Structures are given as structure tokens and as C-alpha cells.
Amino acid sequence: MQAVVVEEAGGEFQVVDREIPEPDPGEVRIAVEACGICRSDAYVKEGTYPGVSYPRVPGHEITGRVDAVGEGVSTWEAGDRVGVGWHGGHCFTCEPCRRGNFLQCENGDVTGLTYDGGYAEYATVPAEAAAAVPDALDAADAAPLLCAGVTTYNALRNSHADPGDLVAVQGVGGLGHLGIQYAHAAGFETVALSRSPDKAELAKELGADHFVDTTETDPAERLQELGGADVVLATAPASDAIESVLGGLGIDGRVVVVGVPGEPIAVDGQTLVGTRGGVEGWASGHARDSQDTLEFSSLRDITPEIETYPLTEVETAYERMLENEARFRVVLEP
Ligand SMILES: [Zn+2]
Ligand SMILES: [Zn+2]
């Protein structure tokens, strides 16, 4: 099979021929139809994540069809349409797993980091890491939903926002353009916050009720004019942007961080005390969360905006993602 390999931390992508992997007991083999390229793939390329070993095939936004199952797998069979995201499987026995917190598993795997991922024609994954993909979703559209999609969908549905509440999505990019669609479909009064005024029209098309150009308008003041935000979904990984919305929270408002800034976020305690507000974080979801995301996306016709490339153009595709030139997610089609 053809696969894209990173030979060492900081190494280039190599397109190579490899043996098609056999599924171990408890695993399924997926004939990959699409795999998204995510900013987190830089962890593999640059070796900045603990526990990554090399050579490694990156890719944690995989969709395709099961084409072989390992011993003991009863949940999937050849021909099933499946997808796999960041969460690459769990042990079922550690304390977090015993409480059902599979995402926090102490022995968990990360797809494309702790084992080979989807920048290849085939990938083997633990059976519990796979989500069913609805027939109506295109494989390339579904791929980014397994990371950017589940992250925003799951963060919003686990927030305390109810239909009609004021929910702001900060950043209209890879995560944000999905977050706006989910917020709108969930019945929230949806605000898009962006430093790019040229995204106003798109944000409205995606379902935003309000657009705030934060280079012109103080986002905290605007959110207060609108009644105060119940939730701000922070998708842009910039501390100063996150800090600029804290004053826009309503009573019991929450800033939910899903795009991780490289530096700490400064929080004014008085602001939080005054509103009983909070700043919290949310990380993607497990396979069933991904399946819920795919089912809801299919139901409400929510898709990402994508650019597709063959495996041989991985370098170009990755650069488009890295330089924020892609609109908005990049997907490889092996
Ligand atoms: Zn990702
Ligand atoms: Zn565990």
C-alpha cells in the first residue's frame, strides 16, 4: 500500500510503499477513503507530543470501510462504513475507564500518534475507536467531523446552554465554521466573533445571527449589549482573544476553550466573581461521541468546507493547513 511516513521528529513526509497491516485481536482494518490533516499532526511531524515513536504514519481524521476484522471483534464486519478520530482506543480497566471516562483513559491511544494513522491506504485501529458513518455523509466531508466536528459539537452539547441562549463562537476557521453551524442548529442565538471582517457574510450563511468584527468593536461590550454570553466557544488559539471576551459573559457564563493557546490565559478574578463565570476546557470525544456528531451533522446537513489532495501531494496539503491558507479543512484521499 501507499503510505505517508514521518521517519523521525522534525523529518519530512515520505511517500512510501508498505505491507498492508494485518489487524491484531480486537482490531479492525480500514480501507481508508479520506483522512483529514489537522494542526495536531504537527505533534507527529515535529515530535512535540510525549510518547510518539518513529517511523510514524500521521492522521487522526479517518473515514473508510472495514475490510478485515481481528480475532474477537463482534461489533464490526467487512463492508461497514467507519470513522476514527483523535481518541484511538482505551483500556476499559483503569480508574477513569471504570467510571466511563474513556477520553481520560490512563493507557489510551491516540490515532496517528501512538500507532499509525490514516495518511495511508489502510490503517488498523482498536474496534472501540471506530464510529459508524451515516450513508448520507461523503467520506471526505465526514473526515474533519471526527476531530474539528466532534470537538465543537461535544463542547456545545456538554455546556449548560439551552435553546435561545446567547452563544458566541470565537474564530471563523477550521473549528469555528463548524461551531457556528452546530450552535445555530442547536437553537442558540449565535454570535460569530472574528478578526477578519471578510468572514461576515460566510458566518451569516453558516447560521450566525450576529457578526462582530473584533478589530472594530470590543467583543465584551457587544456581548453585554446582546444580554451577556451564556457560552463563548473559544476556537482561536490566542490568549489575548480569549481574554478579550471574559467581560462579555452573562451570569453563570462560561468560556469553553477548545483551541489551545501556546501561552497561559490571564483571568480577572473580579470579573469571574461578579458573574459566577468560568473559563473551562473541552477535548474532542470518544467514538460514540463522534458517531453522535456524524449522525447530527447528517440530520441537519452540516458539513465542513474542505480542500482535497491525493497522498502524493501531502506536502502541499500540510503547508496549506499550517499557513492558514486552506478554507477550511484539508483532506487527503488515498
Ligand atoms: Zn485533530
Ligand atoms: Zn483506561
GROMACS .gro file of C-alpha atoms in nm, residues 38-259:
model
  222
   38CYS     CA    1  -0.517   1.865   1.143
   39ARG     CA    2  -0.298   2.119   1.319
   40SER     CA    3  -0.230   1.849   1.580
   41ASP     CA    4  -0.049   1.646   1.313
   42ALA     CA    5   0.239   1.885   1.376
   43TYR     CA    6   0.290   1.694   1.701
   44VAL     CA    7   0.399   1.396   1.489
   45LYS     CA    8   0.587   1.597   1.228
   46GLU     CA    9   0.783   1.794   1.488
   47GLY     CA   10   0.796   1.537   1.770
   48THR     CA   11   0.638   1.769   2.025
   49TYR     CA   12   0.399   1.520   2.188
   50PRO     CA   13   0.506   1.278   2.461
   51GLY     CA   14   0.520   0.912   2.364
   52VAL     CA   15   0.534   0.944   1.985
   53SER     CA   16   0.771   0.685   1.837
   54TYR     CA   17   0.903   0.672   1.480
   55PRO     CA   18   0.863   0.593   1.198
   56ARG     CA   19   0.501   0.703   1.219
   57VAL     CA   20   0.210   0.745   0.976
   58PRO     CA   21   0.011   1.052   1.096
   59GLY     CA   22  -0.363   1.109   1.061
   60HIS     CA   23  -0.648   1.105   1.312
   61GLU     CA   24  -0.947   1.204   1.094
   62ILE     CA   25  -1.001   0.874   0.913
   63THR     CA   26  -1.303   0.755   0.717
   64GLY     CA   27  -1.333   0.440   0.510
   65ARG     CA   28  -1.468   0.087   0.511
   66VAL     CA   29  -1.380  -0.203   0.737
   67ASP     CA   30  -1.213  -0.461   0.514
   68ALA     CA   31  -1.087  -0.712   0.775
   69VAL     CA   32  -1.151  -0.776   1.145
   70GLY     CA   33  -0.917  -0.925   1.404
   71GLU     CA   34  -0.996  -1.210   1.639
   72GLY     CA   35  -1.268  -1.140   1.893
   73VAL     CA   36  -1.424  -0.841   1.714
   74SER     CA   37  -1.804  -0.869   1.709
   75THR     CA   38  -1.902  -0.502   1.670
   76TRP     CA   39  -1.791  -0.450   1.308
   77GLU     CA   40  -1.774  -0.654   0.992
   78ALA     CA   41  -1.620  -0.614   0.649
   79GLY     CA   42  -1.803  -0.350   0.447
   80ASP     CA   43  -1.909  -0.130   0.741
   81ARG     CA   44  -1.850   0.243   0.691
   82VAL     CA   45  -1.647   0.374   0.985
   83GLY     CA   46  -1.451   0.673   1.104
   84VAL     CA   47  -1.178   0.723   1.365
   85GLY     CA   48  -1.078   1.043   1.543
   86TRP     CA   49  -0.811   1.156   1.790
   87HIS     CA   50  -0.923   0.914   2.061
   88GLY     CA   51  -0.763   0.593   1.942
   89GLY     CA   52  -0.888   0.342   2.198
   90HIS     CA   53  -0.887   0.277   2.570
   91CYS     CA   54  -0.806   0.003   2.821
   92PHE     CA   55  -1.150  -0.043   2.988
   93THR     CA   56  -0.981  -0.121   3.324
   94CYS     CA   57  -0.810   0.192   3.464
   95GLU     CA   58  -0.996   0.414   3.714
   96PRO     CA   59  -1.117   0.675   3.458
   97CYS     CA   60  -1.232   0.391   3.226
   98ARG     CA   61  -1.415   0.217   3.511
   99ARG     CA   62  -1.613   0.542   3.551
  100GLY     CA   63  -1.678   0.565   3.179
  101ASN     CA   64  -1.432   0.850   3.120
  102PHE     CA   65  -1.274   0.678   2.820
  103LEU     CA   66  -1.124   1.000   2.688
  104GLN     CA   67  -0.923   1.035   3.008
  105CYS     CA   68  -0.800   0.671   2.997
  106GLU     CA   69  -0.457   0.643   3.160
  107ASN     CA   70  -0.348   0.392   2.896
  108GLY     CA   71  -0.534   0.541   2.600
  109ASP     CA   72  -0.406   0.552   2.245
  110VAL     CA   73  -0.404   0.848   2.010
  111THR     CA   74  -0.468   0.767   1.645
  112GLY     CA   75  -0.173   0.855   1.423
  113LEU     CA   76   0.045   0.935   1.726
  114THR     CA   77   0.080   0.622   1.939
  115TYR     CA   78   0.000   0.397   1.641
  116ASP     CA   79  -0.009   0.452   1.265
  117GLY     CA   80  -0.294   0.666   1.135
  118GLY     CA   81  -0.477   0.746   0.817
  119TYR     CA   82  -0.224   0.907   0.580
  120ALA     CA   83  -0.226   0.566   0.407
  121GLU     CA   84  -0.443   0.334   0.201
  122TYR     CA   85  -0.506   0.109   0.503
  123ALA     CA   86  -0.499   0.154   0.881
  124THR     CA   87  -0.562  -0.083   1.171
  125VAL     CA   88  -0.735   0.052   1.483
  126PRO     CA   89  -0.884  -0.091   1.803
  127ALA     CA   90  -1.250  -0.180   1.744
  128GLU     CA   91  -1.370   0.054   2.023
  129ALA     CA   92  -1.211   0.352   1.845
  130ALA     CA   93  -1.440   0.324   1.541
  131ALA     CA   94  -1.762   0.520   1.484
  132ALA     CA   95  -2.029   0.432   1.229
  133VAL     CA   96  -2.054   0.680   0.940
  134PRO     CA   97  -2.407   0.753   0.810
  135ASP     CA   98  -2.464   0.667   0.442
  136ALA     CA   99  -2.564   1.023   0.354
  137LEU     CA  100  -2.227   1.169   0.455
  138ASP     CA  101  -1.949   1.185   0.199
  139ALA     CA  102  -1.623   1.024   0.325
  140ALA     CA  103  -1.417   1.341   0.269
  141ASP     CA  104  -1.679   1.560   0.441
  142ALA     CA  105  -1.703   1.322   0.737
  143ALA     CA  106  -1.327   1.311   0.800
  144PRO     CA  107  -1.284   1.655   0.965
  145LEU     CA  108  -1.604   1.600   1.163
  146LEU     CA  109  -1.413   1.330   1.356
  147CYS     CA  110  -1.187   1.596   1.508
  148ALA     CA  111  -1.296   1.956   1.447
  149GLY     CA  112  -1.660   1.844   1.436
  150VAL     CA  113  -1.678   1.631   1.748
  151THR     CA  114  -1.472   1.885   1.942
  152THR     CA  115  -1.711   2.173   1.879
  153TYR     CA  116  -2.033   1.966   1.884
  154ASN     CA  117  -1.941   1.786   2.204
  155ALA     CA  118  -1.820   2.103   2.378
  156LEU     CA  119  -2.151   2.278   2.298
  157ARG     CA  120  -2.379   1.990   2.393
  158ASN     CA  121  -2.196   1.944   2.722
  159SER     CA  122  -2.220   2.316   2.802
  160HIS     CA  123  -2.517   2.444   3.004
  161ALA     CA  124  -2.657   2.648   2.713
  162ASP     CA  125  -3.025   2.594   2.631
  163PRO     CA  126  -3.212   2.684   2.311
  164GLY     CA  127  -3.241   3.064   2.287
  165ASP     CA  128  -2.931   3.127   2.498
  166LEU     CA  129  -2.661   3.358   2.369
  167VAL     CA  130  -2.366   3.151   2.243
  168ALA     CA  131  -2.063   3.313   2.083
  169VAL     CA  132  -1.817   3.128   1.865
  170GLN     CA  133  -1.478   3.295   1.866
  171GLY     CA  134  -1.289   3.243   1.540
  172VAL     CA  135  -1.436   3.155   1.200
  173GLY     CA  136  -1.183   2.892   1.088
  174GLY     CA  137  -1.147   2.515   1.087
  175LEU     CA  138  -1.321   2.468   1.422
  176GLY     CA  139  -1.528   2.785   1.428
  177HIS     CA  140  -1.706   2.737   1.094
  178LEU     CA  141  -1.841   2.408   1.231
  179GLY     CA  142  -1.911   2.552   1.576
  180ILE     CA  143  -2.134   2.822   1.423
  181GLN     CA  144  -2.334   2.559   1.232
  182TYR     CA  145  -2.381   2.343   1.543
  183ALA     CA  146  -2.472   2.643   1.760
  184HIS     CA  147  -2.733   2.754   1.507
  185ALA     CA  148  -2.874   2.403   1.464
  186ALA     CA  149  -2.896   2.365   1.844
  187GLY     CA  150  -3.124   2.669   1.861
  188PHE     CA  151  -2.882   2.911   2.026
  189GLU     CA  152  -2.876   3.281   1.945
  190THR     CA  153  -2.541   3.258   1.772
  191VAL     CA  154  -2.270   3.523   1.762
  192ALA     CA  155  -1.960   3.492   1.543
  193LEU     CA  156  -1.653   3.680   1.669
  194SER     CA  157  -1.371   3.730   1.421
  195ARG     CA  158  -1.072   3.949   1.342
  196SER     CA  159  -1.150   3.909   0.971
  197PRO     CA  160  -1.438   4.133   0.855
  198ASP     CA  161  -1.436   3.947   0.521
  199LYS     CA  162  -1.580   3.645   0.703
  200ALA     CA  163  -1.902   3.827   0.798
  201GLU     CA  164  -2.103   3.702   0.502
  202LEU     CA  165  -1.987   3.343   0.542
  203ALA     CA  166  -2.061   3.348   0.916
  204LYS     CA  167  -2.419   3.459   0.845
  205GLU     CA  168  -2.457   3.188   0.581
  206LEU     CA  169  -2.339   2.930   0.835
  207GLY     CA  170  -2.612   3.043   1.072
  208ALA     CA  171  -2.469   3.325   1.283
  209ASP     CA  172  -2.736   3.571   1.399
  210HIS     CA  173  -2.472   3.837   1.472
  211PHE     CA  174  -2.120   3.902   1.343
  212VAL     CA  175  -1.870   4.103   1.547
  213ASP     CA  176  -1.557   4.235   1.377
  214THR     CA  177  -1.332   4.241   1.684
  215THR     CA  178  -1.082   4.476   1.519
  216GLU     CA  179  -1.356   4.744   1.514
  217THR     CA  180  -1.584   4.651   1.804
  218ASP     CA  181  -1.499   4.547   2.160
  219PRO     CA  182  -1.640   4.192   2.177
  220ALA     CA  183  -1.708   4.211   2.552
  221GLU     CA  184  -1.915   4.531   2.515
  222ARG     CA  185  -2.108   4.391   2.219
  223LEU     CA  186  -2.186   4.065   2.402
  224GLN     CA  187  -2.312   4.266   2.701
  225GLU     CA  188  -2.536   4.471   2.469
  226LEU     CA  189  -2.681   4.143   2.348
  227GLY     CA  190  -2.756   4.039   2.707
  228GLY     CA  191  -2.431   3.869   2.806
  229ALA     CA  192  -2.298   3.541   2.669
  230ASP     CA  193  -2.407   3.216   2.827
  231VAL     CA  194  -2.123   3.039   2.647
  232VAL     CA  195  -1.828   3.154   2.444
  233LEU     CA  196  -1.673   2.870   2.245
  234ALA     CA  197  -1.310   2.977   2.204
  235THR     CA  198  -1.176   2.812   1.890
  236ALA     CA  199  -0.899   3.059   1.802
  237PRO     CA  200  -0.579   2.955   1.985
  238ALA     CA  201  -0.489   3.306   2.107
  239SER     CA  202  -0.480   3.407   2.474
  240ASP     CA  203  -0.541   3.775   2.407
  241ALA     CA  204  -0.853   3.693   2.205
  242ILE     CA  205  -0.987   3.473   2.486
  243GLU     CA  206  -0.909   3.741   2.746
  244SER     CA  207  -1.098   3.999   2.539
  245VAL     CA  208  -1.433   3.816   2.579
  246LEU     CA  209  -1.428   3.747   2.955
  247GLY     CA  210  -1.606   4.077   3.020
  248GLY     CA  211  -1.881   3.968   2.779
  249LEU     CA  212  -2.005   3.681   2.995
  250GLY     CA  213  -2.353   3.693   3.141
  251ILE     CA  214  -2.443   3.547   3.479
  252ASP     CA  215  -2.306   3.192   3.505
  253GLY     CA  216  -2.142   3.240   3.166
  254ARG     CA  217  -1.863   3.013   3.057
  255VAL     CA  218  -1.574   3.046   2.818
  256VAL     CA  219  -1.509   2.697   2.683
  257VAL     CA  220  -1.160   2.667   2.538
  258VAL     CA  221  -1.121   2.416   2.256
  259GLY     CA  222  -0.839   2.581   2.058
   0.00000   0.00000   0.00000
